[in-house]
Amino acid sequence: MRNSKITYRLVVFIAVFIFGVVFSLPSFLQSERGVKINLGLDLQGGLYMLLGVDNQEAVKSKIKSVASSLSYSFNKENILNDGLNIHDDSLDFTLLDNADIVKTENLLKEINGLNVQREDMHYTISFTSEEVKSIENFALLQAVETIRNRLDQFGLAEPTVAKQGEDKILVELAGIKTKEDELRAKERITKAAHLQLMEVDDSKMSQASNMSDAEAASYGLVLVPDSRNPNLKYPLKSIPILDGSMLTDARVGLSDTSNYPVINFTLNAEGSKKFADYTGANVGKRLAIVLDNKVYSAPSINERIGGGSGQISGAFTQEEARDVAVALRSGALLAPVKLLEQRSIGPSLGADSIKMSMIALIGASIFIVVFMVLYYGMAGIFANIAMLVNVLVVVAVMAMFGATLTLPGMAGLVLTVGMAVDANVIINERIRELLREGANIKASIEQGYKNAMSAIIDSNITSLVTSIALYAYGTGAVKGFAVTLGIGIVVSMITAIWGTHGMFDYFMRRIEKSNNTRFWFGYRRK
């Protein structure tokens, strides 16, 4: 067209528009093909849980780990003692030879955070208050990370896992629709996945069924039930040979003999050495494989086992074996978690939220469209087109990156609609000012964009920094709002500035020829 001019600004805007349409349509139409935006818990329904972390168990588990390390070192250095006695938050032992005091002191110095009390040959070991606090904090953070890793392998879209306070964890799982999925998710979250290799005391095996826990403790033993027969109890040495902290991998396989699913695990270098040393020195004894305080197998040691690998066999289904392997790979929970609160949010509530949000979005858009057209004329129509493209591109970008749209995110989208025309309001007012001063139309448009640029960039950068801070330090709903707002701000810089400027460039000759400032800018020049 003779009176039209296509500039690079308009080309970029059209390309952005096509991108927005192509990648946002699957989300709007909810088609099976193409990438779609994920809906959050409040929009599609799902499961809300508040978990409590048992910090005291974390301290107890750490004491057992210290005891295991000391037991290995004492055997390696031939340090004679009467046995390690483990309590809830401490352990004690008595040396049998004065010559071992120096070696013992050196070993204890290598372990950080210990409070060591010595009376002659008797040692009592506990943690300092600072170390206890550190263990509790680490247990909470480790539980958050472990649960997140487990849920990532469950196939859910962006599960929310965040700490609340000093001993609680918030979990939100969008898309959980059936009771079976709900139960499986809870099992995967709360499973301790605590693997231990422990020595069986066969001399007490026949007495174990009639033995009390207190009597077992007097022998330095713990009674652990069989995974398939709870009435069968194994008397195990209370200090484990190895634990799951030395595990590097766990995969589902099939048993060579029964064709049942089994879990093959691999140990790290330290665990491999301990495993090889122990099996080499204890041929003929039985070694129990204990998972979450249940004995899954207790094979006899026939020879030294190198290579750092082992197998957990039991009456697993394929799904159970897969979940256990995932839990082991993700890491054991240092402290057990318990369910404090649970709410199931139905999809109908989410549908109502979407409906109300869409009403708000459409209502806000209609109000803005009408106002911009009545007040700014064709310049307002250009701003409205840019606003529409902005919404399409925000949805497209969120869909491409697999972001989750939450109810606060919808609020951010509604806010983005207003912010998308905010820049054009500033630009149009600058153009009007120049027209009042008597500048020609082309100069008014070019200078109007130039004069408005600094104010637009400053306000958008401030808003963008705010959204980044909200995303960095916020959780759940706040992050959803921040993501939508941040993407909207960046996109509006392209659509509101380049897009509308490109449209003015395209119609520049017509605008100058008509000289009708009332039609084009909503302002009648006197």
Short mmCIF file of C-alpha atoms in Angstrom, two decimals, residues 56-511:
data_model
loop_
_atom_site.label_atom_id
_atom_site.label_comp_id
_atom_site.label_asym_id
_atom_site.label_seq_id
_atom_site.Cartn_x
_atom_site.Cartn_y
_atom_site.Cartn_z
CA GLN A 56 14.68 -35.57 67.90
CA GLU A 57 14.89 -38.61 65.65
CA ALA A 58 17.40 -36.74 63.48
CA VAL A 59 19.67 -36.29 66.50
CA LYS A 60 19.20 -39.94 67.47
CA SER A 61 20.03 -41.07 63.93
CA LYS A 62 23.17 -38.92 63.94
CA ILE A 63 24.29 -40.48 67.25
CA LYS A 64 23.91 -43.93 65.66
CA SER A 65 25.97 -42.77 62.69
CA VAL A 66 28.74 -41.57 65.02
CA ALA A 67 28.59 -44.90 66.88
CA SER A 68 28.92 -46.83 63.61
CA SER A 69 31.93 -44.74 62.60
CA LEU A 70 33.60 -45.20 65.99
CA SER A 71 32.91 -48.95 66.00
CA TYR A 72 34.60 -49.31 62.61
CA SER A 73 37.59 -47.19 63.71
CA PHE A 74 37.94 -49.06 67.03
CA ASN A 75 38.06 -52.40 65.21
CA LYS A 76 40.52 -51.05 62.66
CA GLU A 77 42.84 -49.56 65.33
CA ASN A 78 42.37 -52.53 67.73
CA ILE A 79 41.05 -50.25 70.48
CA LEU A 80 39.63 -52.48 73.22
CA ASN A 81 36.35 -51.36 74.83
CA ASP A 82 33.32 -52.82 76.61
CA GLY A 83 30.97 -51.93 73.73
CA LEU A 84 29.21 -48.76 72.62
CA ASN A 85 25.97 -48.02 74.49
CA ILE A 86 23.62 -45.83 72.43
CA HIS A 87 21.03 -43.55 74.07
CA ASP A 88 18.56 -41.07 72.54
CA ASP A 89 21.02 -38.18 72.30
CA SER A 90 24.32 -39.63 73.54
CA LEU A 91 26.52 -42.73 73.66
CA ASP A 92 29.05 -44.05 76.13
CA PHE A 93 31.80 -46.66 76.34
CA THR A 94 34.68 -47.71 78.58
CA LEU A 95 38.19 -48.40 77.35
CA LEU A 96 39.89 -51.56 78.58
CA ASP A 97 43.48 -50.45 78.03
CA ASN A 98 45.15 -47.17 79.12
CA ALA A 99 47.37 -47.35 76.04
CA ASP A 100 44.32 -46.68 73.83
CA ILE A 101 43.42 -43.30 75.38
CA VAL A 102 45.58 -41.21 73.03
CA LYS A 103 44.29 -43.03 69.92
CA THR A 104 40.70 -42.61 71.13
CA GLU A 105 41.17 -38.89 71.81
CA ASN A 106 42.59 -38.41 68.31
CA LEU A 107 39.65 -40.26 66.72
CA LEU A 108 37.12 -38.14 68.64
CA LYS A 109 38.84 -34.91 67.58
CA GLU A 110 38.23 -35.83 63.93
CA ILE A 111 34.44 -35.68 64.47
CA ASN A 112 33.05 -32.14 64.60
CA GLY A 113 30.44 -30.92 67.07
CA LEU A 114 31.03 -33.47 69.84
CA ASN A 115 30.78 -32.77 73.55
CA VAL A 116 33.16 -35.34 75.13
CA GLN A 117 33.10 -36.06 78.87
CA ARG A 118 35.72 -38.40 80.29
CA GLU A 119 35.98 -39.97 83.73
CA ASP A 120 39.11 -42.09 83.91
CA MET A 121 38.53 -44.74 81.17
CA HIS A 122 34.80 -44.01 80.70
CA TYR A 123 33.63 -41.72 77.88
CA THR A 124 30.21 -40.08 77.42
CA ILE A 125 29.67 -38.42 74.05
CA SER A 126 26.89 -36.05 73.04
CA PHE A 127 26.49 -33.13 70.64
CA THR A 128 27.05 -29.47 71.46
CA SER A 129 23.93 -27.26 71.44
CA GLU A 130 25.17 -25.61 68.23
CA GLU A 131 25.59 -29.01 66.57
CA VAL A 132 22.09 -30.11 67.67
CA LYS A 133 20.63 -26.97 66.08
CA SER A 134 22.66 -27.60 62.94
CA ILE A 135 21.46 -31.23 62.76
CA GLU A 136 17.82 -30.16 63.15
CA ASN A 137 18.11 -27.44 60.48
CA PHE A 138 19.87 -29.81 58.09
CA ALA A 139 17.23 -32.51 58.69
CA LEU A 140 14.47 -30.06 57.71
CA LEU A 141 16.26 -28.80 54.58
CA GLN A 142 17.25 -32.35 53.61
CA ALA A 143 13.63 -33.51 54.03
CA VAL A 144 12.41 -30.70 51.73
CA GLU A 145 14.98 -31.57 49.07
CA THR A 146 14.42 -35.34 49.37
CA ILE A 147 10.62 -35.05 49.12
CA ARG A 148 10.97 -32.71 46.14
CA ASN A 149 13.29 -35.18 44.38
CA ARG A 150 10.88 -38.06 45.02
CA LEU A 151 7.89 -36.12 43.70
CA ASP A 152 9.79 -34.97 40.61
CA GLN A 153 10.06 -38.65 39.65
CA PHE A 154 6.33 -39.14 40.31
CA GLY A 155 5.52 -37.27 37.08
CA LEU A 156 3.68 -34.31 38.61
CA ALA A 157 3.90 -30.80 37.15
CA GLU A 158 5.89 -28.54 39.48
CA PRO A 159 4.96 -29.88 42.94
CA THR A 160 5.29 -27.26 45.66
CA VAL A 161 7.52 -28.33 48.56
CA ALA A 162 8.58 -25.63 51.02
CA LYS A 163 9.59 -25.40 54.67
CA GLN A 164 7.31 -23.66 57.14
CA GLY A 165 8.80 -22.58 60.44
CA GLU A 166 11.47 -24.71 62.11
CA ASP A 167 9.90 -28.16 61.83
CA LYS A 168 7.13 -28.17 59.21
CA ILE A 169 6.94 -28.73 55.45
CA LEU A 170 4.19 -27.58 53.07
CA VAL A 171 3.42 -29.87 50.12
CA GLU A 172 0.99 -29.06 47.30
CA LEU A 173 0.37 -31.62 44.55
CA ALA A 174 -1.75 -30.39 41.66
CA GLY A 175 -3.40 -32.99 39.44
CA ILE A 176 -3.90 -35.73 42.08
CA LYS A 177 -7.39 -36.91 41.18
CA THR A 178 -7.84 -40.50 42.46
CA LYS A 179 -7.58 -42.05 45.92
CA GLU A 180 -4.96 -44.48 44.59
CA ASP A 181 -2.72 -41.62 43.39
CA GLU A 182 -3.28 -39.82 46.69
CA LEU A 183 -2.25 -42.84 48.77
CA ARG A 184 0.78 -43.53 46.59
CA ALA A 185 1.92 -39.90 46.79
CA LYS A 186 1.62 -39.91 50.59
CA GLU A 187 3.54 -43.20 50.80
CA ARG A 188 6.32 -41.82 48.61
CA ILE A 189 6.53 -38.62 50.67
CA THR A 190 6.52 -40.14 54.15
CA LYS A 191 8.62 -43.23 53.45
CA ALA A 192 11.84 -42.95 55.47
CA ALA A 193 13.80 -45.21 53.04
CA HIS A 194 16.33 -45.85 55.81
CA LEU A 195 18.59 -48.68 54.64
CA GLN A 196 20.90 -50.46 57.11
CA LEU A 197 23.11 -53.53 56.92
CA MET A 198 23.19 -55.12 60.39
CA GLU A 199 24.81 -58.21 61.87
CA VAL A 200 22.49 -61.02 63.04
CA ASP A 201 23.28 -62.52 66.46
CA ASP A 202 22.36 -66.15 65.70
CA SER A 203 23.17 -67.20 69.29
CA LYS A 204 20.03 -65.30 70.41
CA MET A 205 17.84 -66.17 67.41
CA SER A 206 15.89 -68.91 69.19
CA GLN A 207 15.17 -66.60 72.15
CA ALA A 208 14.20 -63.56 70.09
CA SER A 209 10.46 -64.31 69.91
CA ASN A 210 10.19 -64.26 73.73
CA MET A 211 12.72 -61.49 74.34
CA SER A 212 11.68 -57.97 75.36
CA ASP A 213 13.24 -54.85 73.85
CA ALA A 214 14.84 -54.03 77.21
CA GLU A 215 16.42 -57.48 77.47
CA ALA A 216 17.69 -57.21 73.88
CA ALA A 217 19.20 -53.81 74.68
CA SER A 218 21.08 -55.33 77.63
CA TYR A 219 22.88 -57.57 75.12
CA GLY A 220 23.57 -54.63 72.79
CA LEU A 221 20.87 -55.84 70.39
CA VAL A 222 17.69 -54.56 68.76
CA LEU A 223 14.72 -56.71 67.73
CA VAL A 224 13.62 -56.10 64.14
CA PRO A 225 10.59 -57.88 62.57
CA ASP A 226 10.65 -59.74 59.26
CA SER A 227 9.03 -57.83 56.37
CA ARG A 228 6.74 -60.75 55.45
CA ASN A 229 6.17 -62.27 58.90
CA PRO A 230 5.90 -59.65 61.68
CA ASN A 231 5.91 -62.40 64.33
CA LEU A 232 9.44 -63.42 63.29
CA LYS A 233 11.99 -61.15 64.95
CA TYR A 234 15.71 -60.92 64.30
CA PRO A 235 18.18 -60.07 67.10
CA LEU A 236 20.54 -57.61 65.41
CA LYS A 237 23.65 -55.85 66.71
CA SER A 238 22.45 -52.33 67.52
CA ILE A 239 25.28 -50.59 65.66
CA PRO A 240 24.77 -50.97 61.88
CA ILE A 241 27.65 -52.01 59.65
CA LEU A 242 26.51 -49.61 56.90
CA ASP A 243 23.60 -47.26 56.28
CA GLY A 244 21.90 -45.64 53.31
CA SER A 245 24.08 -42.52 53.45
CA MET A 246 26.75 -44.56 51.62
CA LEU A 247 24.36 -45.60 48.84
CA THR A 248 24.89 -44.10 45.36
CA ASP A 249 22.24 -45.86 43.27
CA ALA A 250 19.23 -48.17 43.48
CA ARG A 251 17.49 -49.83 40.52
CA VAL A 252 14.70 -52.35 40.06
CA GLY A 253 15.69 -55.74 38.67
CA LEU A 254 14.43 -59.33 38.63
CA SER A 255 15.56 -62.10 40.95
CA ASP A 256 17.63 -64.82 39.26
CA THR A 257 15.75 -67.55 41.14
CA SER A 258 12.14 -66.43 41.65
CA ASN A 259 11.64 -63.86 38.86
CA TYR A 260 10.24 -61.45 41.48
CA PRO A 261 11.17 -57.75 41.43
CA VAL A 262 14.25 -56.93 43.53
CA ILE A 263 16.19 -53.75 44.23
CA ASN A 264 19.87 -53.70 43.32
CA PHE A 265 21.89 -51.07 45.17
CA THR A 266 25.43 -49.69 44.81
CA LEU A 267 27.65 -48.22 47.53
CA ASN A 268 30.17 -45.40 47.39
CA ALA A 269 33.93 -45.94 47.85
CA GLU A 270 33.79 -45.67 51.65
CA GLY A 271 30.81 -48.02 51.88
CA SER A 272 32.40 -50.49 49.45
CA LYS A 273 35.55 -50.68 51.58
CA LYS A 274 33.62 -51.14 54.83
CA PHE A 275 31.41 -53.79 53.21
CA ALA A 276 34.41 -55.69 51.83
CA ASP A 277 36.33 -55.47 55.13
CA TYR A 278 33.36 -56.64 57.18
CA THR A 279 32.35 -59.55 54.93
CA GLY A 280 35.98 -60.69 54.68
CA ALA A 281 36.33 -60.78 58.48
CA ASN A 282 32.91 -62.36 59.19
CA VAL A 283 32.53 -65.30 56.79
CA GLY A 284 29.83 -67.66 58.08
CA LYS A 285 27.83 -64.98 59.90
CA ARG A 286 24.50 -63.62 58.70
CA LEU A 287 24.02 -60.03 57.54
CA ALA A 288 20.50 -58.58 57.65
CA ILE A 289 19.34 -56.06 55.06
CA VAL A 290 17.02 -53.72 56.98
CA LEU A 291 14.76 -51.18 55.28
CA ASP A 292 12.62 -48.88 57.43
CA ASN A 293 13.01 -51.13 60.47
CA LYS A 294 12.01 -54.34 58.68
CA VAL A 295 14.32 -57.22 57.74
CA TYR A 296 13.93 -58.02 54.04
CA SER A 297 16.60 -60.71 53.92
CA ALA A 298 19.37 -62.10 56.14
CA PRO A 299 21.76 -64.12 53.95
CA SER A 300 24.88 -65.88 55.24
CA ILE A 301 28.26 -64.43 54.25
CA ASN A 302 30.04 -67.10 52.20
CA GLU A 303 33.05 -65.03 51.16
CA ARG A 304 34.48 -61.53 51.06
CA ILE A 305 32.18 -59.36 48.93
CA GLY A 306 33.91 -56.66 46.88
CA GLY A 307 32.47 -54.36 44.23
CA GLY A 308 30.24 -52.44 46.64
CA SER A 309 26.86 -53.77 45.51
CA GLY A 310 23.98 -55.67 47.09
CA GLN A 311 20.37 -56.68 46.62
CA ILE A 312 17.12 -56.20 48.54
CA SER A 313 14.66 -59.02 47.89
CA GLY A 314 11.15 -59.39 49.25
CA ALA A 315 7.54 -59.79 48.20
CA PHE A 316 7.60 -56.55 46.19
CA THR A 317 5.19 -55.74 43.40
CA GLN A 318 6.76 -53.96 40.43
CA GLU A 319 5.23 -50.65 41.56
CA GLU A 320 6.37 -51.09 45.19
CA ALA A 321 9.90 -51.95 44.09
CA ARG A 322 9.99 -48.90 41.82
CA ASP A 323 8.80 -46.59 44.63
CA VAL A 324 11.37 -48.01 47.08
CA ALA A 325 14.15 -47.61 44.51
CA VAL A 326 13.10 -43.98 43.89
CA ALA A 327 13.08 -43.31 47.64
CA LEU A 328 16.54 -44.87 48.08
CA ARG A 329 17.98 -42.92 45.14
CA SER A 330 16.49 -39.67 46.43
CA GLY A 331 18.02 -40.30 49.84
CA ALA A 332 16.73 -41.43 53.20
CA LEU A 333 14.92 -38.94 55.40
CA LEU A 334 17.24 -38.09 58.29
CA ALA A 335 14.17 -37.49 60.44
CA PRO A 336 10.76 -39.15 59.98
CA VAL A 337 7.90 -36.95 58.82
CA LYS A 338 4.28 -37.26 59.91
CA LEU A 339 1.12 -35.91 58.34
CA LEU A 340 -0.28 -33.04 60.43
CA GLU A 341 -2.92 -31.72 58.03
CA GLN A 342 -4.40 -32.81 54.72
CA ARG A 343 -6.94 -31.29 52.34
CA SER A 344 -8.15 -32.61 49.01
CA ILE A 345 -9.19 -29.83 46.64
CA GLY A 346 -11.68 -31.00 44.03
CA PRO A 347 -11.44 -30.03 40.36
CA SER A 348 -14.88 -28.34 40.57
CA LEU A 349 -13.47 -25.73 42.97
CA GLY A 350 -10.60 -25.16 40.55
CA ALA A 351 -13.08 -24.77 37.68
CA ASP A 352 -14.97 -22.13 39.67
CA SER A 353 -11.69 -20.30 40.35
CA ILE A 354 -10.82 -20.33 36.64
CA LYS A 355 -14.31 -19.08 35.76
CA MET A 356 -14.15 -16.19 38.23
CA SER A 357 -10.59 -15.33 37.17
CA MET A 358 -11.57 -15.31 33.50
CA ILE A 359 -14.54 -13.04 34.31
CA ALA A 360 -12.13 -10.67 36.09
CA LEU A 361 -9.64 -10.83 33.20
CA ILE A 362 -12.30 -10.27 30.51
CA GLY A 363 -14.04 -7.58 32.57
CA ALA A 364 -10.79 -5.68 33.14
CA SER A 365 -9.87 -6.05 29.46
CA ILE A 366 -13.25 -4.74 28.25
CA PHE A 367 -13.08 -1.75 30.58
CA ILE A 368 -9.54 -0.91 29.43
CA VAL A 369 -10.42 -1.41 25.74
CA VAL A 370 -13.45 0.89 25.93
CA PHE A 371 -11.60 3.56 27.92
CA MET A 372 -8.54 3.55 25.63
CA VAL A 373 -10.68 3.83 22.46
CA LEU A 374 -12.89 6.61 23.83
CA TYR A 375 -10.00 8.61 25.28
CA TYR A 376 -7.18 8.03 22.80
CA GLY A 377 -8.96 7.11 19.54
CA MET A 378 -6.89 4.99 17.13
CA ALA A 379 -3.86 5.28 19.43
CA GLY A 380 -6.02 3.51 22.02
CA ILE A 381 -6.86 0.75 19.53
CA PHE A 382 -3.13 0.26 18.86
CA ALA A 383 -2.57 -0.02 22.63
CA ASN A 384 -5.41 -2.56 22.92
CA ILE A 385 -3.92 -4.71 20.15
CA ALA A 386 -0.57 -4.61 21.95
CA MET A 387 -2.32 -5.59 25.21
CA LEU A 388 -3.97 -8.62 23.55
CA VAL A 389 -0.65 -9.76 22.09
CA ASN A 390 0.94 -9.29 25.52
CA VAL A 391 -1.53 -11.71 27.13
CA LEU A 392 -1.05 -14.27 24.35
CA VAL A 393 2.75 -14.13 24.63
CA VAL A 394 2.71 -14.39 28.46
CA VAL A 395 0.62 -17.57 28.23
CA ALA A 396 2.82 -18.89 25.39
CA VAL A 397 6.07 -18.32 27.32
CA MET A 398 4.67 -19.95 30.48
CA ALA A 399 3.52 -22.95 28.42
CA MET A 400 6.90 -23.30 26.68
CA PHE A 401 8.83 -23.35 29.96
CA GLY A 402 6.34 -25.62 31.72
CA ALA A 403 5.43 -22.95 34.28
CA THR A 404 2.44 -23.45 36.55
CA LEU A 405 -0.45 -20.98 36.53
CA THR A 406 -1.99 -20.50 39.98
CA LEU A 407 -4.85 -18.31 41.19
CA PRO A 408 -2.38 -15.57 42.27
CA GLY A 409 -0.80 -16.06 38.84
CA MET A 410 -4.18 -15.24 37.30
CA ALA A 411 -4.19 -12.09 39.45
CA GLY A 412 -0.76 -11.30 38.04
CA LEU A 413 -2.15 -11.79 34.52
CA VAL A 414 -5.00 -9.35 35.25
CA LEU A 415 -2.45 -6.86 36.61
CA THR A 416 -0.33 -7.37 33.49
CA VAL A 417 -3.30 -6.31 31.35
CA GLY A 418 -3.31 -2.94 33.11
CA MET A 419 0.47 -2.60 33.00
CA ALA A 420 0.50 -3.48 29.29
CA VAL A 421 -1.38 -0.26 28.43
CA ASP A 422 0.31 1.84 31.12
CA ALA A 423 3.33 2.48 28.88
CA ASN A 424 1.07 3.55 26.02
CA VAL A 425 -0.81 5.96 28.29
CA ILE A 426 2.52 7.69 29.05
CA ILE A 427 3.50 7.69 25.35
CA ASN A 428 0.12 9.04 24.19
CA GLU A 429 0.20 11.83 26.77
CA ARG A 430 3.70 12.83 25.63
CA ILE A 431 2.46 12.92 22.00
CA ARG A 432 -0.52 15.09 23.02
CA GLU A 433 1.76 17.51 24.87
CA LEU A 434 3.88 17.98 21.75
CA LEU A 435 0.78 18.44 19.57
CA ARG A 436 -0.44 21.16 21.96
CA GLU A 437 2.93 22.87 21.60
CA GLY A 438 2.43 22.99 17.83
CA ALA A 439 4.83 20.25 16.69
CA ASN A 440 3.93 18.38 13.50
CA ILE A 441 2.42 14.90 13.77
CA LYS A 442 5.49 12.87 12.78
CA ALA A 443 7.80 14.82 15.10
CA SER A 444 5.25 14.53 17.93
CA ILE A 445 5.12 10.73 17.58
CA GLU A 446 8.88 10.24 17.32
CA GLN A 447 9.68 12.68 20.15
CA GLY A 448 6.78 11.37 22.23
CA TYR A 449 8.22 7.86 22.25
CA LYS A 450 11.70 9.23 22.95
CA ASN A 451 10.53 11.41 25.86
CA ALA A 452 8.47 8.62 27.44
CA MET A 453 11.18 5.97 27.19
CA SER A 454 13.13 6.79 30.37
CA ALA A 455 9.99 6.84 32.56
CA ILE A 456 8.75 3.55 31.06
CA ILE A 457 12.09 1.77 31.46
CA ASP A 458 12.54 3.01 35.05
CA SER A 459 9.07 1.88 36.14
CA ASN A 460 9.36 -1.49 34.40
CA ILE A 461 12.82 -2.22 35.84
CA THR A 462 11.53 -1.37 39.34
CA SER A 463 8.56 -3.71 38.88
CA LEU A 464 10.81 -6.43 37.41
CA VAL A 465 13.21 -6.24 40.37
CA THR A 466 10.20 -6.55 42.70
CA SER A 467 8.92 -9.64 40.87
CA ILE A 468 12.40 -11.23 40.98
CA ALA A 469 12.59 -10.60 44.75
CA LEU A 470 9.11 -12.09 45.23
CA TYR A 471 10.12 -15.18 43.27
CA ALA A 472 13.45 -15.57 45.10
CA TYR A 473 12.07 -15.23 48.63
CA GLY A 474 8.43 -16.18 48.22
CA THR A 475 6.83 -19.61 48.23
CA GLY A 476 3.96 -21.28 46.41
CA ALA A 477 1.29 -18.70 45.61
CA VAL A 478 3.67 -15.72 45.79
CA LYS A 479 6.00 -17.36 43.26
CA GLY A 480 3.09 -17.94 40.87
CA PHE A 481 2.20 -14.25 41.03
CA ALA A 482 5.85 -13.23 40.56
CA VAL A 483 6.39 -15.46 37.50
CA THR A 484 3.33 -14.14 35.66
CA LEU A 485 4.09 -10.53 36.55
CA GLY A 486 7.77 -10.80 35.58
CA ILE A 487 7.05 -12.35 32.18
CA GLY A 488 4.30 -9.78 31.56
CA ILE A 489 6.64 -6.87 32.30
CA VAL A 490 9.34 -8.10 29.90
CA VAL A 491 6.84 -8.85 27.12
CA SER A 492 5.08 -5.48 27.54
CA MET A 493 8.37 -3.70 26.76
CA ILE A 494 8.22 -5.29 23.29
CA THR A 495 4.49 -5.09 22.60
CA ALA A 496 3.74 -1.68 24.12
CA ILE A 497 6.79 0.16 22.76
CA TRP A 498 7.87 -1.56 19.54
CA GLY A 499 4.41 -2.84 18.65
CA THR A 500 2.48 0.42 18.84
CA HIS A 501 5.40 2.39 17.38
CA GLY A 502 5.45 -0.02 14.43
CA MET A 503 1.71 0.52 13.88
CA PHE A 504 2.18 4.30 13.91
CA ASP A 505 5.02 3.88 11.38
CA TYR A 506 2.73 1.80 9.15
CA PHE A 507 -0.04 4.44 9.13
CA MET A 508 2.21 7.53 9.33
CA ARG A 509 1.44 8.86 5.83
CA ARG A 510 -2.31 8.43 6.36
CA ILE A 511 -2.13 10.19 9.73
#
